[in-house]
PDB file of C-alpha atoms and ligand atoms in Angstrom:
ATOM      1  CA  MET A 640      47.039 190.090  98.047  1.00 88.00           C
ATOM      2  CA  ILE A 641      49.696 189.533  95.414  1.00 96.00           C
ATOM      3  CA  LYS A 642      52.719 191.702  96.108  1.00 97.00           C
ATOM      4  CA  LYS A 643      55.268 190.548  93.539  1.00 98.00           C
ATOM      5  CA  CYS A 644      55.417 191.282  89.857  1.00 98.00           C
ATOM      6  CA  LEU A 645      57.962 189.749  87.516  1.00 98.00           C
ATOM      7  CA  PHE A 646      59.302 191.613  84.487  1.00 98.00           C
ATOM      8  CA  PRO A 647      61.089 189.314  82.024  1.00 98.00           C
ATOM      9  CA  ALA A 648      63.368 191.753  80.237  1.00 97.00           C
ATOM     10  CA  ALA A 649      66.257 189.665  78.996  1.00 96.00           C
ATOM     11  CA  GLY A 650      65.203 189.288  75.353  1.00 94.00           C
ATOM     12  CA  TYR A 651      67.397 190.585  72.551  1.00 92.00           C
ATOM     13  CA  GLY A 652      64.724 192.799  70.979  1.00 92.00           C
ATOM     14  CA  THR A 653      65.871 191.899  67.459  1.00 93.00           C
ATOM     15  CA  ARG A 654      62.797 193.507  65.865  1.00 93.00           C
ATOM     16  CA  PHE A 655      64.099 196.834  67.071  1.00 93.00           C
ATOM     17  CA  LEU A 656      67.679 196.612  65.842  1.00 94.00           C
ATOM     18  CA  PRO A 657      69.826 198.646  65.594  1.00 95.00           C
ATOM     19  CA  ALA A 658      68.198 200.657  68.435  1.00 93.00           C
ATOM     20  CA  THR A 659      68.488 197.670  70.777  1.00 93.00           C
ATOM     21  CA  LYS A 660      72.098 196.810  69.966  1.00 93.00           C
ATOM     22  CA  ALA A 661      73.470 198.583  73.026  1.00 92.00           C
ATOM     23  CA  MET A 662      70.252 199.704  74.697  1.00 94.00           C
ATOM     24  CA  PRO A 663      67.567 197.530  76.287  1.00 95.00           C
ATOM     25  CA  LYS A 664      64.234 197.542  74.467  1.00 95.00           C
ATOM     26  CA  GLU A 665      62.564 198.091  77.843  1.00 96.00           C
ATOM     27  CA  VAL A 666      64.041 201.571  78.267  1.00 96.00           C
ATOM     28  CA  LEU A 667      62.996 202.839  74.841  1.00 96.00           C
ATOM     29  CA  PRO A 668      60.758 205.803  75.652  1.00 97.00           C
ATOM     30  CA  VAL A 669      57.181 206.318  74.554  1.00 97.00           C
ATOM     31  CA  LEU A 670      57.241 210.125  74.689  1.00 96.00           C
ATOM     32  CA  ASP A 671      59.578 210.707  77.626  1.00 94.00           C
ATOM     33  CA  LYS A 672      58.922 207.618  79.740  1.00 96.00           C
ATOM     34  CA  PRO A 673      60.680 204.250  79.313  1.00 97.00           C
ATOM     35  CA  LEU A 674      58.432 201.318  78.448  1.00 98.00           C
ATOM     36  CA  ILE A 675      59.289 199.491  81.652  1.00 98.00           C
ATOM     37  CA  GLN A 676      58.203 202.456  83.785  1.00 98.00           C
ATOM     38  CA  TYR A 677      54.702 202.240  82.303  1.00 98.00           C
ATOM     39  CA  GLY A 678      54.690 198.563  83.274  1.00 98.00           C
ATOM     40  CA  VAL A 679      55.906 199.224  86.824  1.00 98.00           C
ATOM     41  CA  GLU A 680      53.241 201.907  87.258  1.00 97.00           C
ATOM     42  CA  GLU A 681      50.620 199.374  86.150  1.00 98.00           C
ATOM     43  CA  ALA A 682      51.939 196.863  88.716  1.00 98.00           C
ATOM     44  CA  MET A 683      51.863 199.514  91.453  1.00 98.00           C
ATOM     45  CA  ALA A 684      48.285 200.409  90.560  1.00 97.00           C
ATOM     46  CA  ALA A 685      47.453 196.741  91.214  1.00 98.00           C
ATOM     47  CA  GLY A 686      49.135 196.931  94.637  1.00 97.00           C
ATOM     48  CA  MET A 687      52.240 195.032  93.514  1.00 98.00           C
ATOM     49  CA  HIS A 688      55.196 196.848  95.021  1.00 98.00           C
ATOM     50  CA  ASN A 689      57.861 194.138  94.906  1.00 98.00           C
ATOM     51  CA  ILE A 690      59.273 194.359  91.424  1.00 98.00           C
ATOM     52  CA  ALA A 691      61.431 191.472  90.207  1.00 98.00           C
ATOM     53  CA  VAL A 692      63.272 191.892  86.928  1.00 98.00           C
ATOM     54  CA  ILE A 693      64.907 189.257  84.728  1.00 98.00           C
ATOM     55  CA  THR A 694      67.779 190.981  83.023  1.00 96.00           C
ATOM     56  CA  GLY A 695      70.624 189.893  80.828  1.00 93.00           C
ATOM     57  CA  ARG A 696      73.848 191.207  79.400  1.00 89.00           C
ATOM     58  CA  GLY A 697      73.620 194.836  78.280  1.00 88.00           C
ATOM     59  CA  LYS A 698      70.552 195.598  80.419  1.00 93.00           C
ATOM     60  CA  ARG A 699      72.131 197.682  83.173  1.00 93.00           C
ATOM     61  CA  ALA A 700      70.219 200.794  82.129  1.00 95.00           C
ATOM     62  CA  ILE A 701      67.092 199.209  83.652  1.00 97.00           C
ATOM     63  CA  GLU A 702      68.704 199.015  87.085  1.00 96.00           C
ATOM     64  CA  ASP A 703      70.066 202.532  86.789  1.00 95.00           C
ATOM     65  CA  HIS A 704      66.646 203.861  85.845  1.00 96.00           C
ATOM     66  CA  PHE A 705      65.110 202.589  89.084  1.00 96.00           C
ATOM     67  CA  ASP A 706      67.850 204.091  91.226  1.00 94.00           C
ATOM     68  CA  ILE A 707      68.654 207.575  92.456  1.00 90.00           C
ATOM     69  CA  SER A 708      70.957 209.680  90.303  1.00 88.00           C
ATOM     70  CA  TYR A 709      72.446 212.005  92.921  1.00 88.00           C
ATOM     71  CA  GLU A 710      74.448 214.123  90.504  1.00 90.00           C
ATOM     72  CA  LEU A 711      71.441 214.728  88.238  1.00 89.00           C
ATOM     73  CA  GLU A 712      69.127 215.462  91.144  1.00 86.00           C
ATOM     74  CA  HIS A 713      71.611 217.884  92.657  1.00 88.00           C
ATOM     75  CA  GLN A 714      71.924 219.615  89.289  1.00 88.00           C
ATOM     76  CA  ILE A 715      68.196 220.188  88.784  1.00 89.00           C
ATOM     77  CA  SER A 716      67.260 220.704  92.425  1.00 86.00           C
ATOM     78  CA  GLY A 717      65.288 223.921  92.885  1.00 87.00           C
ATOM     79  CA  THR A 718      64.756 224.376  89.117  1.00 90.00           C
ATOM     80  CA  SER A 719      61.541 224.008  87.122  1.00 85.00           C
ATOM     81  CA  LYS A 720      62.782 220.595  85.912  1.00 88.00           C
ATOM     82  CA  GLU A 721      62.615 218.979  89.326  1.00 85.00           C
ATOM     83  CA  GLY A 722      59.006 217.906  88.705  1.00 83.00           C
ATOM     84  CA  LEU A 723      60.084 215.725  85.767  1.00 86.00           C
ATOM     85  CA  LEU A 724      61.555 213.209  88.203  1.00 84.00           C
ATOM     86  CA  ARG A 725      58.548 213.225  90.534  1.00 86.00           C
ATOM     87  CA  ASP A 726      56.929 210.018  89.245  1.00 89.00           C
ATOM     88  CA  ILE A 727      60.103 207.989  89.155  1.00 92.00           C
ATOM     89  CA  ARG A 728      61.019 209.178  92.665  1.00 90.00           C
ATOM     90  CA  ARG A 729      57.619 207.993  93.896  1.00 92.00           C
ATOM     91  CA  ILE A 730      58.259 204.589  92.327  1.00 96.00           C
ATOM     92  CA  ILE A 731      61.700 204.316  93.903  1.00 95.00           C
ATOM     93  CA  ASP A 732      60.311 205.357  97.284  1.00 95.00           C
ATOM     94  CA  THR A 733      57.410 202.894  97.316  1.00 96.00           C
ATOM     95  CA  CYS A 734      58.716 199.812  95.481  1.00 97.00           C
ATOM     96  CA  THR A 735      61.520 197.355  96.052  1.00 97.00           C
ATOM     97  CA  PHE A 736      63.508 196.127  93.047  1.00 98.00           C
ATOM     98  CA  SER A 737      65.315 192.842  92.752  1.00 98.00           C
ATOM     99  CA  TYR A 738      67.167 191.516  89.734  1.00 98.00           C
ATOM    100  CA  THR A 739      68.501 188.279  88.463  1.00 97.00           C
ATOM    101  CA  ARG A 740      70.207 187.522  85.179  1.00 96.00           C
ATOM    102  CA  GLN A 741      69.122 185.026  82.600  1.00 96.00           C
ATOM    103  CA  ILE A 742      72.438 183.729  81.364  1.00 95.00           C
ATOM    104  CA  GLU A 743      71.182 182.111  78.151  1.00 93.00           C
ATOM    105  CA  MET A 744      68.095 183.478  76.433  1.00 93.00           C
ATOM    106  CA  ARG A 745      66.140 180.231  76.184  1.00 94.00           C
ATOM    107  CA  GLY A 746      62.669 181.722  75.888  1.00 95.00           C
ATOM    108  CA  LEU A 747      59.987 183.403  77.987  1.00 96.00           C
ATOM    109  CA  GLY A 748      59.239 180.221  79.952  1.00 97.00           C
ATOM    110  CA  HIS A 749      62.909 179.921  80.838  1.00 98.00           C
ATOM    111  CA  ALA A 750      63.013 183.609  81.837  1.00 98.00           C
ATOM    112  CA  ILE A 751      60.039 183.083  84.165  1.00 98.00           C
ATOM    113  CA  LEU A 752      61.652 179.969  85.650  1.00 98.00           C
ATOM    114  CA  THR A 753      64.809 182.021  86.246  1.00 98.00           C
ATOM    115  CA  GLY A 754      62.616 184.330  88.353  1.00 98.00           C
ATOM    116  CA  GLU A 755      61.725 181.582  90.827  1.00 98.00           C
ATOM    117  CA  THR A 756      64.577 182.650  93.076  1.00 97.00           C
ATOM    118  CA  LEU A 757      63.022 186.133  93.359  1.00 98.00           C
ATOM    119  CA  ILE A 758      59.400 185.025  93.632  1.00 98.00           C
ATOM    120  CA  GLY A 759      59.423 181.958  95.895  1.00 96.00           C
ATOM    121  CA  ARG A 760      56.228 179.943  96.509  1.00 96.00           C
ATOM    122  CA  GLU A 761      53.542 182.563  96.077  1.00 97.00           C
ATOM    123  CA  PRO A 762      51.294 183.726  93.234  1.00 98.00           C
ATOM    124  CA  PHE A 763      52.726 186.585  91.207  1.00 98.00           C
ATOM    125  CA  GLY A 764      52.037 188.908  88.308  1.00 98.00           C
ATOM    126  CA  VAL A 765      54.032 188.940  85.072  1.00 98.00           C
ATOM    127  CA  ILE A 766      54.288 191.989  82.839  1.00 98.00           C
ATOM    128  CA  LEU A 767      56.046 192.061  79.481  1.00 98.00           C
ATOM    129  CA  ALA A 768      56.939 195.723  79.282  1.00 97.00           C
ATOM    130  CA  ASP A 769      56.965 195.787  75.500  1.00 96.00           C
ATOM    131  CA  ASP A 770      53.203 195.138  75.557  1.00 97.00           C
ATOM    132  CA  LEU A 771      52.093 198.577  76.676  1.00 98.00           C
ATOM    133  CA  CYS A 772      48.552 198.427  78.059  1.00 97.00           C
ATOM    134  CA  VAL A 773      46.036 201.140  78.812  1.00 97.00           C
ATOM    135  CA  GLY A 774      43.127 199.927  80.934  1.00 96.00           C
ATOM    136  CA  GLU A 775      39.627 201.294  80.517  1.00 95.00           C
ATOM    137  CA  SER A 776      38.702 202.221  84.076  1.00 90.00           C
ATOM    138  CA  GLN A 777      41.568 200.515  85.866  1.00 96.00           C
ATOM    139  CA  GLY A 778      44.910 199.055  84.805  1.00 97.00           C
ATOM    140  CA  VAL A 779      44.985 195.652  83.124  1.00 98.00           C
ATOM    141  CA  MET A 780      46.957 193.993  85.962  1.00 98.00           C
ATOM    142  CA  ALA A 781      44.449 195.337  88.504  1.00 98.00           C
ATOM    143  CA  GLN A 782      41.614 193.866  86.399  1.00 98.00           C
ATOM    144  CA  MET A 783      43.390 190.499  86.287  1.00 98.00           C
ATOM    145  CA  LEU A 784      43.928 190.509  90.023  1.00 98.00           C
ATOM    146  CA  GLU A 785      40.179 190.738  90.533  1.00 96.00           C
ATOM    147  CA  ILE A 786      39.733 187.581  88.444  1.00 97.00           C
ATOM    148  CA  TYR A 787      42.492 185.851  90.400  1.00 98.00           C
ATOM    149  CA  GLU A 788      40.912 186.824  93.757  1.00 97.00           C
ATOM    150  CA  LYS A 789      37.666 185.206  92.628  1.00 96.00           C
ATOM    151  CA  TYR A 790      38.980 181.980  91.031  1.00 96.00           C
ATOM    152  CA  ARG A 791      42.440 181.489  92.634  1.00 96.00           C
ATOM    153  CA  CYS A 792      44.138 180.054  89.563  1.00 97.00           C
ATOM    154  CA  SER A 793      46.496 181.304  86.847  1.00 98.00           C
ATOM    155  CA  VAL A 794      45.005 183.983  84.607  1.00 98.00           C
ATOM    156  CA  VAL A 795      46.290 185.071  81.191  1.00 98.00           C
ATOM    157  CA  ALA A 796      45.216 188.233  79.402  1.00 98.00           C
ATOM    158  CA  ILE A 797      43.834 187.777  75.903  1.00 98.00           C
ATOM    159  CA  GLU A 798      42.637 189.932  73.059  1.00 97.00           C
ATOM    160  CA  GLU A 799      41.001 189.235  69.735  1.00 96.00           C
ATOM    161  CA  VAL A 800      43.396 189.525  66.819  1.00 95.00           C
ATOM    162  CA  ALA A 801      42.877 189.292  63.067  1.00 94.00           C
ATOM    163  CA  PRO A 802      43.255 185.695  61.711  1.00 92.00           C
ATOM    164  CA  GLU A 803      46.375 186.715  59.756  1.00 93.00           C
ATOM    165  CA  GLU A 804      47.987 187.797  63.047  1.00 93.00           C
ATOM    166  CA  VAL A 805      47.513 184.607  65.088  1.00 95.00           C
ATOM    167  CA  HIS A 806      50.918 183.216  64.087  1.00 94.00           C
ATOM    168  CA  LYS A 807      52.595 185.840  66.296  1.00 92.00           C
ATOM    169  CA  TYR A 808      50.919 184.758  69.552  1.00 94.00           C
ATOM    170  CA  GLY A 809      49.983 181.984  71.907  1.00 93.00           C
ATOM    171  CA  VAL A 810      46.342 181.233  71.049  1.00 95.00           C
ATOM    172  CA  ILE A 811      43.735 179.685  73.354  1.00 95.00           C
ATOM    173  CA  ASP A 812      40.973 177.186  72.893  1.00 95.00           C
ATOM    174  CA  GLY A 813      38.504 178.007  75.654  1.00 94.00           C
ATOM    175  CA  ARG A 814      34.965 177.818  76.934  1.00 95.00           C
ATOM    176  CA  GLN A 815      33.326 181.055  78.043  1.00 95.00           C
ATOM    177  CA  LEU A 816      32.539 181.019  81.793  1.00 94.00           C
ATOM    178  CA  ASP A 817      31.455 184.571  82.290  1.00 92.00           C
ATOM    179  CA  ASP A 818      31.573 187.865  80.436  1.00 91.00           C
ATOM    180  CA  GLY A 819      35.108 188.006  78.979  1.00 95.00           C
ATOM    181  CA  ILE A 820      36.339 185.037  81.070  1.00 97.00           C
ATOM    182  CA  TYR A 821      37.252 181.723  79.427  1.00 97.00           C
ATOM    183  CA  MET A 822      38.269 178.399  80.892  1.00 97.00           C
ATOM    184  CA  VAL A 823      41.332 177.344  78.891  1.00 97.00           C
ATOM    185  CA  ASN A 824      41.168 173.866  77.342  1.00 96.00           C
ATOM    186  CA  ALA A 825      44.286 174.145  75.235  1.00 94.00           C
ATOM    187  CA  MET A 826      46.894 176.649  74.120  1.00 93.00           C
ATOM    188  CA  VAL A 827      49.000 176.684  70.978  1.00 91.00           C
ATOM    189  CA  GLU A 828      52.142 178.759  70.509  1.00 90.00           C
ATOM    190  CA  LYS A 829      52.305 180.719  67.261  1.00 92.00           C
ATOM    191  CA  PRO A 830      49.914 178.527  65.231  1.00 92.00           C
ATOM    192  CA  GLY A 831      49.390 178.847  61.506  1.00 92.00           C
ATOM    193  CA  ARG A 832      46.078 180.378  60.495  1.00 90.00           C
ATOM    194  CA  GLU A 833      44.592 176.940  59.783  1.00 90.00           C
ATOM    195  CA  GLU A 834      45.638 175.272  63.058  1.00 92.00           C
ATOM    196  CA  ALA A 835      44.670 178.185  65.321  1.00 93.00           C
ATOM    197  CA  PRO A 836      41.872 177.084  67.679  1.00 94.00           C
ATOM    198  CA  SER A 837      40.529 180.676  67.878  1.00 94.00           C
ATOM    199  CA  ASN A 838      41.636 184.235  67.334  1.00 94.00           C
ATOM    200  CA  LEU A 839      41.977 184.866  71.080  1.00 96.00           C
ATOM    201  CA  ALA A 840      45.642 185.703  71.534  1.00 97.00           C
ATOM    202  CA  VAL A 841      47.586 185.773  74.791  1.00 97.00           C
ATOM    203  CA  ILE A 842      49.275 189.105  75.438  1.00 97.00           C
ATOM    204  CA  GLY A 843      51.985 190.047  77.904  1.00 97.00           C
ATOM    205  CA  ARG A 844      50.064 190.001  81.197  1.00 98.00           C
ATOM    206  CA  TYR A 845      49.774 186.973  83.458  1.00 98.00           C
ATOM    207  CA  VAL A 846      48.916 186.114  87.024  1.00 98.00           C
ATOM    208  CA  LEU A 847      50.581 182.786  87.783  1.00 98.00           C
ATOM    209  CA  THR A 848      50.347 180.359  90.650  1.00 98.00           C
ATOM    210  CA  PRO A 849      53.754 179.090  91.827  1.00 97.00           C
ATOM    211  CA  ASP A 850      53.216 175.480  90.688  1.00 97.00           C
ATOM    212  CA  ILE A 851      54.037 176.901  87.257  1.00 98.00           C
ATOM    213  CA  PHE A 852      57.732 176.664  88.238  1.00 98.00           C
ATOM    214  CA  ASP A 853      57.528 172.888  88.751  1.00 98.00           C
ATOM    215  CA  ILE A 854      55.656 172.546  85.467  1.00 98.00           C
ATOM    216  CA  LEU A 855      58.249 174.659  83.636  1.00 98.00           C
ATOM    217  CA  ARG A 856      61.025 172.475  85.043  1.00 97.00           C
ATOM    218  CA  ARG A 857      59.489 169.402  83.410  1.00 97.00           C
ATOM    219  CA  THR A 858      58.492 171.122  80.157  1.00 96.00           C
ATOM    220  CA  GLU A 859      60.554 170.298  77.071  1.00 94.00           C
ATOM    221  CA  PRO A 860      61.708 173.098  74.765  1.00 92.00           C
ATOM    222  CA  GLY A 861      58.993 173.824  72.207  1.00 89.00           C
ATOM    223  CA  LYS A 862      58.660 176.123  69.218  1.00 84.00           C
ATOM    224  CA  ASN A 863      62.022 177.568  68.082  1.00 86.00           C
ATOM    225  CA  GLY A 864      63.781 175.347  70.658  1.00 91.00           C
ATOM    226  CA  GLU A 865      62.674 177.758  73.417  1.00 93.00           C
ATOM    227  CA  LEU A 866      61.049 176.909  76.736  1.00 95.00           C
ATOM    228  CA  GLN A 867      57.552 178.266  76.101  1.00 94.00           C
ATOM    229  CA  ILE A 868      55.307 179.571  78.864  1.00 96.00           C
ATOM    230  CA  THR A 869      52.403 178.626  76.575  1.00 94.00           C
ATOM    231  CA  ASP A 870      53.357 174.919  76.811  1.00 95.00           C
ATOM    232  CA  ALA A 871      53.595 175.095  80.609  1.00 97.00           C
ATOM    233  CA  LEU A 872      50.222 176.851  80.822  1.00 96.00           C
ATOM    234  CA  GLN A 873      48.715 174.195  78.607  1.00 95.00           C
ATOM    235  CA  THR A 874      49.867 171.566  81.139  1.00 96.00           C
ATOM    236  CA  GLN A 875      48.585 173.680  84.015  1.00 97.00           C
ATOM    237  CA  ALA A 876      45.203 174.012  82.286  1.00 96.00           C
ATOM    238  CA  ARG A 877      45.029 170.233  81.887  1.00 95.00           C
ATOM    239  CA  GLU A 878      46.126 169.355  85.430  1.00 95.00           C
ATOM    240  CA  ASN A 879      44.537 172.241  87.280  1.00 93.00           C
ATOM    241  CA  MET A 880      42.794 175.322  85.880  1.00 96.00           C
ATOM    242  CA  VAL A 881      43.834 178.331  83.811  1.00 97.00           C
ATOM    243  CA  LEU A 882      41.571 181.222  82.920  1.00 98.00           C
ATOM    244  CA  ALA A 883      41.882 183.609  80.018  1.00 98.00           C
ATOM    245  CA  TYR A 884      40.568 187.111  80.520  1.00 98.00           C
ATOM    246  CA  ARG A 885      39.600 189.479  77.740  1.00 97.00           C
ATOM    247  CA  PHE A 886      40.812 192.674  79.366  1.00 97.00           C
ATOM    248  CA  LYS A 887      39.071 196.004  79.042  1.00 97.00           C
ATOM    249  CA  GLY A 888      41.375 198.467  77.406  1.00 97.00           C
ATOM    250  CA  ARG A 889      43.953 198.660  74.702  1.00 97.00           C
ATOM    251  CA  ARG A 890      47.354 197.137  74.055  1.00 97.00           C
ATOM    252  CA  PHE A 891      50.217 198.395  71.941  1.00 98.00           C
ATOM    253  CA  ASP A 892      52.840 195.922  70.723  1.00 96.00           C
ATOM    254  CA  CYS A 893      55.826 198.133  71.412  1.00 97.00           C
ATOM    255  CA  GLY A 894      58.198 195.312  70.484  1.00 94.00           C
ATOM    256  CA  SER A 895      57.369 196.173  66.876  1.00 94.00           C
ATOM    257  CA  VAL A 896      57.998 199.480  65.151  1.00 95.00           C
ATOM    258  CA  ASP A 897      54.353 199.826  64.051  1.00 96.00           C
ATOM    259  CA  GLY A 898      52.989 199.285  67.553  1.00 96.00           C
ATOM    260  CA  PHE A 899      55.567 201.601  69.015  1.00 97.00           C
ATOM    261  CA  VAL A 900      54.591 204.419  66.652  1.00 97.00           C
ATOM    262  CA  GLU A 901      50.891 203.824  67.418  1.00 97.00           C
ATOM    263  CA  ALA A 902      51.586 204.039  71.156  1.00 98.00           C
ATOM    264  CA  THR A 903      53.626 207.194  70.706  1.00 97.00           C
ATOM    265  CA  ASN A 904      50.838 208.853  68.724  1.00 96.00           C
ATOM    266  CA  TYR A 905      48.229 207.732  71.238  1.00 96.00           C
ATOM    267  CA  PHE A 906      50.088 209.063  74.274  1.00 95.00           C
ATOM    268  CA  TYR A 907      50.993 212.272  72.467  1.00 95.00           C
ATOM    269  CA  ARG A 908      47.351 212.917  71.608  1.00 93.00           C
ATOM    270  CA  GLN A 909      46.425 212.196  75.232  1.00 90.00           C
ATOM    271  CA  ARG A 910      48.971 214.640  76.475  1.00 88.00           C
ATOM    272  CA  CYS A 911      47.732 217.305  74.103  1.00 85.00           C
ATOM    273  CA  GLY A 912      44.167 216.701  75.305  1.00 80.00           C
ATOM    274  CA  ALA A 913      42.846 215.499  71.945  1.00 66.00           C
ATOM    275  CA  GLU A 914      39.427 213.872  72.172  1.00 56.00           C
ATOM    276  CA  ASP A 915      39.851 210.828  69.937  1.00 58.00           C
ATOM    277  CA  CYS A 916      42.031 208.874  72.365  1.00 57.00           C
ATOM    278  CA  ASP A 917      39.712 206.714  74.413  1.00 56.00           C
ATOM    279  CA  PRO A 918      41.348 203.332  75.038  1.00 57.00           C
TER     280      PRO A 918
HETATM  281  P1  LIG B1366      59.923 188.546  72.600  1.00 54.79           P
HETATM  282  O1  LIG B1366      59.290 187.404  71.951  1.00 54.79           O
HETATM  283  O2  LIG B1366      59.347 189.904  72.363  1.00 54.79           O
HETATM  284  O3  LIG B1366      61.459 188.504  72.250  1.00 54.79           O
HETATM  285  O4  LIG B1366      59.944 188.248  74.153  1.00 54.79           O
HETATM  286  P2  LIG B1366      62.531 189.643  72.301  1.00 54.79           P
HETATM  287  O5  LIG B1366      63.874 189.006  72.251  1.00 54.79           O
HETATM  288  O6  LIG B1366      62.305 190.558  73.477  1.00 54.79           O
HETATM  289  O7  LIG B1366      62.229 190.515  70.988  1.00 54.79           O
HETATM  290  P3  LIG B1366      62.440 190.158  69.416  1.00 54.79           P
HETATM  291  O8  LIG B1366      61.317 189.237  69.057  1.00 54.79           O
HETATM  292  O9  LIG B1366      63.803 189.570  69.253  1.00 54.79           O
HETATM  293  O10 LIG B1366      62.320 191.506  68.765  1.00 54.79           O
HETATM  294  C1  LIG B1366      58.815 188.467  74.972  1.00 54.79           C
HETATM  295  C2  LIG B1366      59.295 188.920  76.344  1.00 54.79           C
HETATM  296  O11 LIG B1366      60.037 187.891  76.965  1.00 54.79           O
HETATM  297  C3  LIG B1366      61.326 188.352  77.350  1.00 54.79           C
HETATM  298  C4  LIG B1366      61.587 189.566  76.481  1.00 54.79           C
HETATM  299  O12 LIG B1366      62.473 190.447  77.126  1.00 54.79           O
HETATM  300  C5  LIG B1366      60.188 190.146  76.317  1.00 54.79           C
HETATM  301  O13 LIG B1366      59.819 190.956  77.415  1.00 54.79           O
HETATM  302  N1  LIG B1366      62.287 187.256  77.131  1.00 54.79           N
HETATM  303  C6  LIG B1366      62.240 186.514  75.996  1.00 54.79           C
HETATM  304  C7  LIG B1366      63.232 186.987  78.101  1.00 54.79           C
HETATM  305  O14 LIG B1366      63.298 187.661  79.166  1.00 54.79           O
HETATM  306  N2  LIG B1366      64.104 185.963  77.896  1.00 54.79           N
HETATM  307  C8  LIG B1366      64.077 185.183  76.768  1.00 54.79           C
HETATM  308  O15 LIG B1366      64.904 184.253  76.648  1.00 54.79           O
HETATM  309  C9  LIG B1366      63.113 185.488  75.787  1.00 54.79           C
END
């Protein structure tokens, strides 16, 4: 069983400025719950209770969120508001949290490599909290874990995107092995529409085997001068095996204003019991 889940959360969140000037993108709330809490709940639902977070300057609110606030709890104790902290208390009681700082923001691959000290030599999950996922019958990370258990190699989550959107993602070239499961032949980071090998885009959920750290160490900076996880996965696919999994459910790109608004509307309709909100 995989117990550890890594949350790279050191990015600047420039698409959400000025909101993210002094506040981490990961604590922006969809309704009344911070993005990263949705991600941690998804990890927990997959049995991953050791949460490792890559933070950076100005990200202390993340650590404070996953800690007890004695003054606040004392204040609302015995009132009708006590229930509002129930879920976060359950998380704090059942998970461990460890943090390390990425000193220079040199890309997602570099953030994941920074997490080696927290992960060690075991397979682990990765969740990018700004990709908010709603699984169909079970969470997306739990779905991915089932694929990992069967094939024992790195697994990336993919979804079909419109051709004019491929330039925002890592895109795979793969051969279908099973329903929704592809063997990755190649991966390209943010390709132009013409060079994209498919419209199957990698989203912010991964299960990685620990040899990825050694590969990242020998990977040169790629697109935008950043150390790209896509480049390391491409090497891993060539030397070993990487699977891409078309998850069952829905993803909201909460790193963008449009996706964030969509997610907010979706969760609001869910809360109000509207019928048109199947994932
Ligand atoms: P993004 O590409 O969304 O970058 O990173 P960003 O900085 O968060 O947002 P924009 O594009 O400027 O608006 C994808 C994920 O990788 C993390 C981010 O925190 C996010 O979860 N990341 C990215 C790091 O932890 N470190 C980095 O150096 C880069």
